[in-house]
């Protein structure tokens, strides 16, 4: 199973739509995970029409009816999604306490891509495909899951 992972898209405030390469990666995926700051119901609906969607509310999503956090299982892997995982110091231990059964925690908020293992958790932030802030490239993530094992990649879009 392939998951296209997005966060901090801020559509239509930061961009009118996703980059073409993001659309191509979503076409290859089985589902989409969005870790918050979708911004508009229109874009949320567009994502739902593309693929099955797992999404959480970001700090800029006050008008969207999305959960603050989400936990689900795919192919034997426990996945948790939250927008803001807090400060980088102590993140692994904090996310392990919050999601004790998770194998992967997907988050956003910082716009800083991350693909690291801490406290036995894969901590995965796809960065932003539309608002790179201080990062050198626009990015998103791809997770390939098979029999409880995950291969995670940050993909540059420019």
XYZ file of C-alpha atoms in Angstrom:
158
model
C 0.000 0.000 0.000
C 1.261 3.481 -0.906
C 0.334 6.623 1.012
C 0.849 10.114 -0.370
C 1.551 12.334 2.642
C 0.828 16.065 2.687
C 0.788 18.800 5.310
C 0.624 22.570 5.370
C -0.748 22.974 1.857
C -2.541 26.226 2.792
C -4.646 26.135 -0.395
C -5.840 28.659 -1.622
C -3.853 31.083 0.589
C -0.298 29.995 -0.329
C -1.050 28.380 -3.695
C -4.040 27.803 -5.921
C -3.337 24.069 -6.286
C -0.783 21.343 -5.685
C 2.287 21.136 -7.939
C 1.982 18.773 -10.916
C 4.508 16.329 -9.428
C 2.364 16.066 -6.275
C -0.630 15.137 -8.432
C 1.461 12.473 -10.173
C 2.516 10.958 -6.842
C -1.062 10.997 -5.546
C -2.172 9.098 -8.669
C 0.326 6.346 -7.755
C -0.930 6.166 -4.157
C -3.710 4.097 -2.618
C -4.661 6.819 -0.113
C -3.725 10.322 1.041
C -2.762 11.450 4.534
C -2.977 15.184 5.241
C -1.459 16.378 8.527
C -3.334 19.658 8.767
C -3.552 23.197 7.431
C -5.672 22.181 4.475
C -7.399 25.607 4.833
C -10.502 25.253 2.606
C -13.447 22.890 2.332
C -13.068 23.035 -1.452
C -9.528 21.651 -1.344
C -10.513 19.094 1.301
C -13.326 17.895 -0.999
C -10.916 17.771 -3.962
C -8.548 15.532 -1.975
C -11.442 13.232 -1.007
C -12.325 12.840 -4.687
C -8.747 11.836 -5.589
C -8.209 8.975 -3.116
C -9.372 7.784 0.305
C -8.297 10.509 2.738
C -7.037 10.479 6.327
C -6.830 14.096 7.534
C -6.518 16.086 10.757
C -7.234 19.692 11.633
C -4.355 22.164 11.652
C -4.136 25.458 13.502
C -5.434 27.251 10.363
C -8.354 24.852 9.774
C -10.906 26.372 12.166
C -13.722 26.150 9.604
C -13.081 22.482 8.740
C -14.742 19.557 10.445
C -11.662 17.411 11.050
C -10.358 15.621 14.152
C -7.384 17.003 16.086
C -5.667 13.634 15.862
C -6.258 10.343 14.126
C -5.098 6.776 14.687
C -5.606 3.926 12.239
C -4.055 0.662 11.093
C -2.986 -0.238 7.558
C -1.397 -3.558 6.609
C -0.416 -4.258 10.222
C 1.112 -0.818 10.819
C -0.290 1.531 13.481
C -0.320 5.118 12.193
C -1.054 8.284 14.167
C -1.571 11.721 12.625
C -1.452 15.095 14.387
C -0.757 18.572 13.074
C 1.524 20.020 15.757
C 3.879 17.600 17.504
C 5.410 20.376 19.608
C 9.025 21.337 20.101
C 11.721 19.231 18.481
C 13.397 18.547 21.856
C 11.761 15.491 23.392
C 9.435 14.927 20.426
C 9.987 11.167 20.225
C 9.238 10.551 23.908
C 6.257 12.946 23.841
C 4.728 11.275 20.770
C 5.363 7.816 22.262
C 3.397 8.852 25.381
C 0.578 10.353 23.314
C 0.388 7.433 20.864
C 1.656 4.385 22.818
C 0.641 1.852 20.129
C 1.866 3.778 17.084
C 4.590 2.660 14.712
C 4.480 5.921 12.736
C 3.528 9.463 13.741
C 2.821 11.805 10.834
C 2.744 15.517 11.622
C 3.148 18.928 10.048
C 3.035 22.530 11.306
C 6.749 23.387 11.035
C 6.974 22.964 7.240
C 10.299 21.220 7.945
C 10.578 17.738 6.406
C 11.523 14.976 8.849
C 12.012 11.242 8.402
C 13.624 9.901 11.576
C 13.170 7.128 14.113
C 13.026 8.092 17.796
C 11.717 6.067 20.728
C 10.922 3.239 18.309
C 8.638 5.555 16.292
C 8.996 6.753 12.746
C 8.487 10.527 13.040
C 7.455 11.774 9.621
C 6.799 15.355 8.544
C 6.367 15.710 4.762
C 7.166 19.432 4.785
C 4.989 21.547 2.500
C 4.276 21.122 -1.187
C 3.170 24.752 -1.532
C 4.795 26.875 1.212
C 8.429 25.922 1.794
C 9.161 28.876 4.110
C 12.877 28.600 4.944
C 13.315 25.170 3.345
C 15.230 24.879 0.051
C 12.530 22.859 -1.754
C 8.817 22.141 -1.752
C 8.267 18.590 -0.496
C 5.750 15.887 0.283
C 6.060 12.345 1.557
C 5.470 8.833 0.322
C 5.040 5.838 2.607
C 5.083 2.316 1.232
C 3.627 -0.181 3.678
C 3.838 -3.938 3.364
C 3.149 -6.491 6.081
C 3.764 -4.084 8.957
C 6.952 -2.618 7.484
C 7.189 0.922 6.168
C 9.545 2.534 3.666
C 9.361 6.322 4.063
C 10.615 8.955 1.654
C 10.579 12.743 1.512
C 10.095 13.710 -2.150
C 11.221 17.088 -3.522
C 8.758 18.675 -5.899
C 10.883 21.376 -7.585
